[in-house]
Coordinates of C-alpha atoms and ligand atoms in Angstrom, one line a residue:
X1 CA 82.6 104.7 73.7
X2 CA 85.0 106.3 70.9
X3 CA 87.3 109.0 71.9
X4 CA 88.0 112.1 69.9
X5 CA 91.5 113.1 69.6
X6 CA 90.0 116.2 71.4
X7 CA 88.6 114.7 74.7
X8 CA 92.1 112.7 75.1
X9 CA 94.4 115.7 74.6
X10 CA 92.4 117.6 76.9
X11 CA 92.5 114.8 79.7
X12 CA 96.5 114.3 78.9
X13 CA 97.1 118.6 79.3
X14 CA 95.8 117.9 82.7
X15 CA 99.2 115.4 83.4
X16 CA 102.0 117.0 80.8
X17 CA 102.4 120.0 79.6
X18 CA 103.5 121.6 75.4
X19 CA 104.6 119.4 73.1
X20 CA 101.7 117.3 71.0
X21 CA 100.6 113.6 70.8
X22 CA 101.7 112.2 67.7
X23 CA 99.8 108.7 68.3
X24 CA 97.2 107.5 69.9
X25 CA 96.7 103.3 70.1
X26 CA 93.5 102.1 71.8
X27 CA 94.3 98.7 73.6
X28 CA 91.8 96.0 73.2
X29 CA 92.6 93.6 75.3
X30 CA 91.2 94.7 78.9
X31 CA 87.1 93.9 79.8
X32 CA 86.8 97.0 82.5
X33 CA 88.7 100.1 81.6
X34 CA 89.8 101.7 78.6
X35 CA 93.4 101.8 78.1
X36 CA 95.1 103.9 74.9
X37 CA 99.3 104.0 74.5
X38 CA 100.2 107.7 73.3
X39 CA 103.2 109.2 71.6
X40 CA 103.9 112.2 72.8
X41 CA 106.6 115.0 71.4
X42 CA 108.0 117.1 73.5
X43 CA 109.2 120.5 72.4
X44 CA 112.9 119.7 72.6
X45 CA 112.1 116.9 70.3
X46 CA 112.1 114.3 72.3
X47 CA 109.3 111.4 72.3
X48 CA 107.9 109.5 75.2
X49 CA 105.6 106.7 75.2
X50 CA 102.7 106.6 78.0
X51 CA 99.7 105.1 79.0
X52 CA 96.5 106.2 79.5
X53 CA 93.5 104.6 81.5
X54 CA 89.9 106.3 81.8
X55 CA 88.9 104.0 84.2
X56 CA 85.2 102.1 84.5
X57 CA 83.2 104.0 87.5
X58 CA 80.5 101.8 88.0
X59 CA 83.3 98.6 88.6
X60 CA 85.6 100.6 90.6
X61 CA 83.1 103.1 92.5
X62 CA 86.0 104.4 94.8
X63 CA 88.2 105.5 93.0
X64 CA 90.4 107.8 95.3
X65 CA 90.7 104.5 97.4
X66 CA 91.6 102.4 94.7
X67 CA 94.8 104.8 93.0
X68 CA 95.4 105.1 96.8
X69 CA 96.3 101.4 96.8
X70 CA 97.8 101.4 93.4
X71 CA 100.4 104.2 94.6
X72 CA 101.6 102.6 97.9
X73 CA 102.0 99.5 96.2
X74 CA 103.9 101.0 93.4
X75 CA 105.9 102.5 95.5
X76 CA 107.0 99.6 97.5
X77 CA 108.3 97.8 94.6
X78 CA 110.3 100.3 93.6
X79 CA 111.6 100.5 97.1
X80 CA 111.9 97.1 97.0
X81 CA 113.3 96.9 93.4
X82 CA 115.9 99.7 94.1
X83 CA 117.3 98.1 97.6
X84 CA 118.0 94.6 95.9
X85 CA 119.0 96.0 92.8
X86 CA 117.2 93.4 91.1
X87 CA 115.2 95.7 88.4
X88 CA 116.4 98.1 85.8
X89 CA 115.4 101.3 86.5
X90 CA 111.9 102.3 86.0
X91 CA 111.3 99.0 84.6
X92 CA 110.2 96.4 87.6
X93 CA 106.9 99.1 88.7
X94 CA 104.5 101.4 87.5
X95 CA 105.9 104.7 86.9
X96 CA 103.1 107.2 87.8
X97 CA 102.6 110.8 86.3
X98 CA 101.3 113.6 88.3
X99 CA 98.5 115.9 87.2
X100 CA 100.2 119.6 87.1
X101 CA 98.7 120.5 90.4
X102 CA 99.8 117.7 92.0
X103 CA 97.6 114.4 91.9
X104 CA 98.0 111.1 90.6
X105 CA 94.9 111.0 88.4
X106 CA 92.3 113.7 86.6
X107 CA 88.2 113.4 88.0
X108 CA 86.8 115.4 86.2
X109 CA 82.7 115.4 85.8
X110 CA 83.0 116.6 81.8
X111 CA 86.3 114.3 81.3
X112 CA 85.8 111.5 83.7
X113 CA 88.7 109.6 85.6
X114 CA 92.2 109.3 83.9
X115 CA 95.6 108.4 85.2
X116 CA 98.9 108.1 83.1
X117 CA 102.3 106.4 83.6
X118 CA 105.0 105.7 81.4
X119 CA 105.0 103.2 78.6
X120 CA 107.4 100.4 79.6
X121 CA 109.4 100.1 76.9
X122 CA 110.4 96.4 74.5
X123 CA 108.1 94.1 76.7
X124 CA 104.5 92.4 75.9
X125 CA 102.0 91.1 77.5
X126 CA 100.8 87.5 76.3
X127 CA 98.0 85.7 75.8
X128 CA 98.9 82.6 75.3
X129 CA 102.5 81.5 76.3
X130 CA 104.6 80.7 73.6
X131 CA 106.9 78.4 75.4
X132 CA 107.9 77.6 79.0
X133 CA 110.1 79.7 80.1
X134 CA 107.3 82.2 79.7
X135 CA 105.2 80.3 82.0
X136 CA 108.2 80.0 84.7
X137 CA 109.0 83.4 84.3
X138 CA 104.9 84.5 84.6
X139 CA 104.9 82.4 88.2
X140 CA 108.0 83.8 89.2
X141 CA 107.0 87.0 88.6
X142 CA 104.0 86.4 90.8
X143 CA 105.5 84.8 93.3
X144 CA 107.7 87.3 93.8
X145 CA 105.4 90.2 94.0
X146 CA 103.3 88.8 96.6
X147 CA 106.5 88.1 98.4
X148 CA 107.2 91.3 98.0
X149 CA 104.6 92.8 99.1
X150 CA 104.2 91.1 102.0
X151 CA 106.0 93.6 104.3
X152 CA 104.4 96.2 103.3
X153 CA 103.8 99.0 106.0
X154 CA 100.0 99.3 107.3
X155 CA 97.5 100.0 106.9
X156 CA 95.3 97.6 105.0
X157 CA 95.2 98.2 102.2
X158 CA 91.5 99.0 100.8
X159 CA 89.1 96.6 98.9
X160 CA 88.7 97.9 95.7
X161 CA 86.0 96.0 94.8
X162 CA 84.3 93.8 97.9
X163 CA 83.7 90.3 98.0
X164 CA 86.2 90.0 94.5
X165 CA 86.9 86.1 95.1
X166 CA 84.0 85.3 97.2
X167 CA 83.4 82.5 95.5
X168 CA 80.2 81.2 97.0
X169 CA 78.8 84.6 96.7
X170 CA 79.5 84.9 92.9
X171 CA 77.9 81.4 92.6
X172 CA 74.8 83.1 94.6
X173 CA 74.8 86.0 92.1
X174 CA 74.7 83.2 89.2
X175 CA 71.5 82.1 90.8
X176 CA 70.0 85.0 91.4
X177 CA 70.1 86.4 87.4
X178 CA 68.8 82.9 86.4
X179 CA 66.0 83.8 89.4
X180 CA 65.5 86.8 87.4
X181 CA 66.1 86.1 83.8
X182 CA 65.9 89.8 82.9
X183 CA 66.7 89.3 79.3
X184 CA 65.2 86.1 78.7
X185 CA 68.4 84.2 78.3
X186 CA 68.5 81.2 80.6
X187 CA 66.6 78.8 78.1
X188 CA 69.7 79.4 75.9
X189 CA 72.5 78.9 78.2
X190 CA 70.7 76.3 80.6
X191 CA 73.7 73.7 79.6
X192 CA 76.3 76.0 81.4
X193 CA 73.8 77.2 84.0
X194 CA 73.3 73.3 85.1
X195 CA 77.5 72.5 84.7
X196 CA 78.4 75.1 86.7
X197 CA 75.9 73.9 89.3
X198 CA 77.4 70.3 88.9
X199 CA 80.8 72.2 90.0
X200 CA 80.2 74.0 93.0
X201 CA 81.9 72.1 95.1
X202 CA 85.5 72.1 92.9
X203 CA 84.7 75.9 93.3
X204 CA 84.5 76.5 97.1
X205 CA 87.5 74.0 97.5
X206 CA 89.9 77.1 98.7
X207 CA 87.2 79.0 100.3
X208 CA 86.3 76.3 102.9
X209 CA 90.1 76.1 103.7
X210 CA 90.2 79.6 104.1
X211 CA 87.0 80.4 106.6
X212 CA 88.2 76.9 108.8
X213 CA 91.5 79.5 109.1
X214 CA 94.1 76.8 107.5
X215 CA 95.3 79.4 104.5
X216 CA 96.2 82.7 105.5
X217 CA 95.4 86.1 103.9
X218 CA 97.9 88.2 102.1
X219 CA 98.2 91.2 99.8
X220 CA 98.2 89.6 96.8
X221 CA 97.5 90.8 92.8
X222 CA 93.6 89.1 92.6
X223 CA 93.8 89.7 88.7
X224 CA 97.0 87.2 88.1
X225 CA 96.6 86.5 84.6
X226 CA 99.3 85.8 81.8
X227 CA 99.0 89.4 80.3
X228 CA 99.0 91.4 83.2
X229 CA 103.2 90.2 83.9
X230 CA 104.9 92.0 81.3
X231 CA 107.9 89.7 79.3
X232 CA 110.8 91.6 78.3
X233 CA 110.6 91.2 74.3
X234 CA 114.2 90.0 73.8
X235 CA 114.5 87.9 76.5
X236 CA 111.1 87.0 77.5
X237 CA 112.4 87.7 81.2
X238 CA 109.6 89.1 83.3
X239 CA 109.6 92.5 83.5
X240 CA 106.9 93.9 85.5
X241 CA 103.7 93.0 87.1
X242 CA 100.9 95.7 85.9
X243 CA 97.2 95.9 86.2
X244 CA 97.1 96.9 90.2
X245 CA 93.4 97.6 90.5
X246 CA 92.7 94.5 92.3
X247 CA 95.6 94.5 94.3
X248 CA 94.6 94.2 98.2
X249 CA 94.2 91.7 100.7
X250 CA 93.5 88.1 99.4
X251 CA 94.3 84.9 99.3
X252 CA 98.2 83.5 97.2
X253 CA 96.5 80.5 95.4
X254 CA 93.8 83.1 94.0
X255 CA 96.6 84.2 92.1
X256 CA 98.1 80.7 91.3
X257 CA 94.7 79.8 90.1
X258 CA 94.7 82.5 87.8
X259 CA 97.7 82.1 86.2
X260 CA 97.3 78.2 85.6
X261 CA 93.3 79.4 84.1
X262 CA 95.2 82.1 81.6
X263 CA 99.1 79.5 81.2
X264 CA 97.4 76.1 80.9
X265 CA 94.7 75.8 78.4
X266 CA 95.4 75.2 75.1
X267 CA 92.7 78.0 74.0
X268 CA 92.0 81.4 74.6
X269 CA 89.5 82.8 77.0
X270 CA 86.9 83.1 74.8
X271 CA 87.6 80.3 72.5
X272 CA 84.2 79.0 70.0
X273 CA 85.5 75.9 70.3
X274 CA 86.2 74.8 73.5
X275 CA 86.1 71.3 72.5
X276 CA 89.4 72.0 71.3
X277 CA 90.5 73.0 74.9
X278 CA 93.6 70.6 76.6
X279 CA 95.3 71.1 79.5
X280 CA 99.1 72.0 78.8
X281 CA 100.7 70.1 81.5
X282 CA 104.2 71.2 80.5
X283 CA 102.8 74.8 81.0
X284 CA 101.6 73.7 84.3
X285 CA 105.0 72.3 85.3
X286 CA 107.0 75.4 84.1
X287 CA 104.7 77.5 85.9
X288 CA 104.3 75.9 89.4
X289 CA 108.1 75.5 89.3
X290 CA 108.5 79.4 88.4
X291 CA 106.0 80.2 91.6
X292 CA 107.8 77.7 93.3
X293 CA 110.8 80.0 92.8
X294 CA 109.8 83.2 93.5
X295 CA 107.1 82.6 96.5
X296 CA 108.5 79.4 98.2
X297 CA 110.0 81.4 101.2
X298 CA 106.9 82.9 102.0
X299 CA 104.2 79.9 101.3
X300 CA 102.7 77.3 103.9
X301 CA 102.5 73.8 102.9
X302 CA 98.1 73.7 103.6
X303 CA 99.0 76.2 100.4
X304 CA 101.3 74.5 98.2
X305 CA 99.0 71.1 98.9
X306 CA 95.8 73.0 96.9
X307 CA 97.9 74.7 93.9
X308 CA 96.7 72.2 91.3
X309 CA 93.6 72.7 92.7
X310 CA 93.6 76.5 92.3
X311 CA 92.8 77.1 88.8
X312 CA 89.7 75.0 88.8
X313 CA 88.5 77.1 91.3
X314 CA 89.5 80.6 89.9
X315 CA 87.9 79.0 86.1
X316 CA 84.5 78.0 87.4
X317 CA 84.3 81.3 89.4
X318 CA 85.3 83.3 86.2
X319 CA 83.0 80.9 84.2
X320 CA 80.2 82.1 86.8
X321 CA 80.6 85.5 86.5
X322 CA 80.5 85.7 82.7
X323 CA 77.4 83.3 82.7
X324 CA 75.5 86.0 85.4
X325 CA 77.0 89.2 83.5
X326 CA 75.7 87.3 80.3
X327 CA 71.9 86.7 82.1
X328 CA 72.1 90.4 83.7
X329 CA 72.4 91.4 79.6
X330 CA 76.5 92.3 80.0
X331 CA 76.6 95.2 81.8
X332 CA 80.0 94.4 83.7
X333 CA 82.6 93.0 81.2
X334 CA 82.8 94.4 77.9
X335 CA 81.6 92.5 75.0
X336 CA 82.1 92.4 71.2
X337 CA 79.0 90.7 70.2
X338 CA 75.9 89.7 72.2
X339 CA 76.5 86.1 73.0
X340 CA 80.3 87.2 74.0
X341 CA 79.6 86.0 77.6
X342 CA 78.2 83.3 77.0
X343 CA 81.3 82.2 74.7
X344 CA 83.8 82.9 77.5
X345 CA 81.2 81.3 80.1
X346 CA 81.2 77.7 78.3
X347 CA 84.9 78.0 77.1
X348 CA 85.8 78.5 80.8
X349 CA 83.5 76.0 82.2
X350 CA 85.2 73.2 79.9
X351 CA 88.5 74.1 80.8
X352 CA 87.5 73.4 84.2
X353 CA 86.4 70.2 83.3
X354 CA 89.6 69.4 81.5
X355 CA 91.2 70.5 84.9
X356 CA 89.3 68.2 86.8
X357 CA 90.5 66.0 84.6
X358 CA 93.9 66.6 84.9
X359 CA 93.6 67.1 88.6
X360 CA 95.9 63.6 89.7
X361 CA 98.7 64.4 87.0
X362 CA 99.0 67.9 88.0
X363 CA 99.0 67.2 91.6
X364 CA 101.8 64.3 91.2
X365 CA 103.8 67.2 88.9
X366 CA 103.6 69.4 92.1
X367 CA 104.4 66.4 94.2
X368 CA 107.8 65.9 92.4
X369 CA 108.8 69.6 92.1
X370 CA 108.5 69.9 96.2
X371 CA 110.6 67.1 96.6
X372 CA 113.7 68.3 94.7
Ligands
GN1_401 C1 88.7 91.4 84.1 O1 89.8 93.8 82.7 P1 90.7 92.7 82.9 O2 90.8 91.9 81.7 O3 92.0 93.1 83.5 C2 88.3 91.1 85.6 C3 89.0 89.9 86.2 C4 88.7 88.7 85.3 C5 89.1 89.0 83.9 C6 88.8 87.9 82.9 C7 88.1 94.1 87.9 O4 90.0 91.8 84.1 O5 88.5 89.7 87.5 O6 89.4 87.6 85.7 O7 88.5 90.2 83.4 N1 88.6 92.3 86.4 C8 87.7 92.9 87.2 O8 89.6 87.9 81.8 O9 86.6 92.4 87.3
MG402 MG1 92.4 93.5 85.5

């Protein structure tokens, strides 16, 4: 959907008011919302950089619930971040604007749902990491969130989405579209329909812990990829953890898992060749010792046994939701070309097998790091 300077203006009058926006940037990189950094000039002169979501409805259907989250998570860490003076100022959470009467985001039926907060200034978001101190500083980052969060006040926080990292019920979804075939696609994908079967039981490795009651659940991020832990651009330090949609009860090595899916491959999600795809084991090592770091106070050792195993699981549960969305004709993750699901399916189901793969080496990396 394109948006005219028009319908973005009016939405931002809603949060700030005077002045004008002097630039609008749409960002390309997230599949669910839509997410555009603007300039803005005030009338005394000054510029301020922001960003602004219109967020996806049919993903998020409660929305209230979700921003309620988003909120009293934000304002934890800056609780947090202010009492152990650990984060510059307005830097280490998301900075949220009010709507001039009073609310963190704009519904609006002609408009639909926006929130804003402030652009954080000279940091990036990654891809790919370029070395591995960006990979420690990623599972630092994480680990210290979720140890961070893990005093925060009840209640519960809500599910923003239910059954997120079920992954035995997103392998039952799989199934089900292939049942149905709506769009006539399994006889082209049957390949990755038939691997990810071969997988299942890689995928449900942390689930059965979790329902025999051996890993417990936490508030963790559920959406712990590379990009969503800003690097500071001169240092590469972490900055700030951002993208809280998902943030709610869960389980730590959900989070792990996603990190070593988005740190360790040699390729991008959505590679075309994922023949290409190897497993960066320095990444991994830089990474688990990073988490290590920031989350070793708070984790059990039935969780820092199954850390290698975690991004096979969180990559075959990905690679199954892609491959469903891609047989349901894509009506979940945004695509750039018709087969786009399918790409990121079979990219993601070989860097599971090049996990698997890796599995002994990884786990005797791990091994070593707990020891020292
Ligand atoms: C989606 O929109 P984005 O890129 O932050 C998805 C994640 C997937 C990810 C795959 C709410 O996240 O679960 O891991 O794509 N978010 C939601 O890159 O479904
Ligand atoms: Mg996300």
């Amino acid at each position: 959907m394109t948006h005219t300077p028009d319908l973005l203006q009016k939405a931002f009058s809603n949060f700030i008011e005077g002045g004008k926006i002097i630039n609008v940037e749409q960002f390309r990189g997230g599949h669910i919302n839509q997410t555009f950094f603007i300039t803005h000039g005030e009338e005394s002169g000054q510029r301020r950089r922001y960003v602004m979501q219109r967020m996806n409805r049919t993903v998020f259907p409660r929305l209230d619930e979700l921003m309620e989250n988003v909120i009293r998570v934000s304002e934890h860490m800056q609780r947090r971040c202010t009492s152990n003076g650990s984060a510059l100022p307005h830097r280490g959470y998301l900075h949220f604007i009010r709507t001039l009467d009073g609310r963190y985001s704009l519904d609006s039926e002609e408009l639909g749902f926006w929130r804003l907060y402030r652009f954080i200034e000279n940091a990036v978001g990654k891809m790919i990491p370029s070395c591995e101190s960006e990979a420690f500083a990623a599972g630092e980052a994480f680990g210290i969130f979720q140890e961070l969060l893990a005093d925060l006040p009840a209640p519960r926080l809500h599910e923003t989405i239910s059954r997120f990292h079920d992954t035995r019920w997103r392998y039952g979804n799989l199934v089900e579209a292939a049942r149905k075939d709506i769009c006539g696609r399994l006889g082209g994908c049957r390949d990755v329909y038939n691997g990810l079967m071969a997988l299942k039981d890689h995928a449900l490795v942390i689930q059965v812990e979790a329902e025999a009651g051996r890993i417990p659940e936490r508030v963790v991020h559920n959406d712990a990829k590379l990009s969503n832990v800003l690097l500071d651009s001169t240092d590469g330090r972490a900055v700030c953890v951002i993208d809280l949609d998902t943030c709610m009860p869960g389980l730590a090595l959900h989070d792990f898992g996603d990190l070593m899916r988005s740190i360790c491959s040699s390729e991008n999600e959505d590679t075309e060749e994922p023949e290409k795809t190897t497993v960066r084991k320095d990444m991994f090592a830089a990474l688990h010792a990073g988490y290590l770091k920031g989350a070793a106070n708070m984790l059990a050792p039935e969780e820092k046994a199954l850390l290698p195993h975690a991004g096979i699981v969180l990559t075959l549960e990905v690679a199954a939701r892609f491959l469903a969305d891609y047989l349901e004709g894509d009506v979940y993750f945004r695509v750039k070309h018709p087969g786009h699901n399918l790409v990121r399916a079979r990219a993601q189901l070989t860097l599971a097998h090049r996990l698997i793969e890796a599995l002994p080496e990884l786990q005797a990396i791990a091994a070593k790091q707990e020891r020292t």
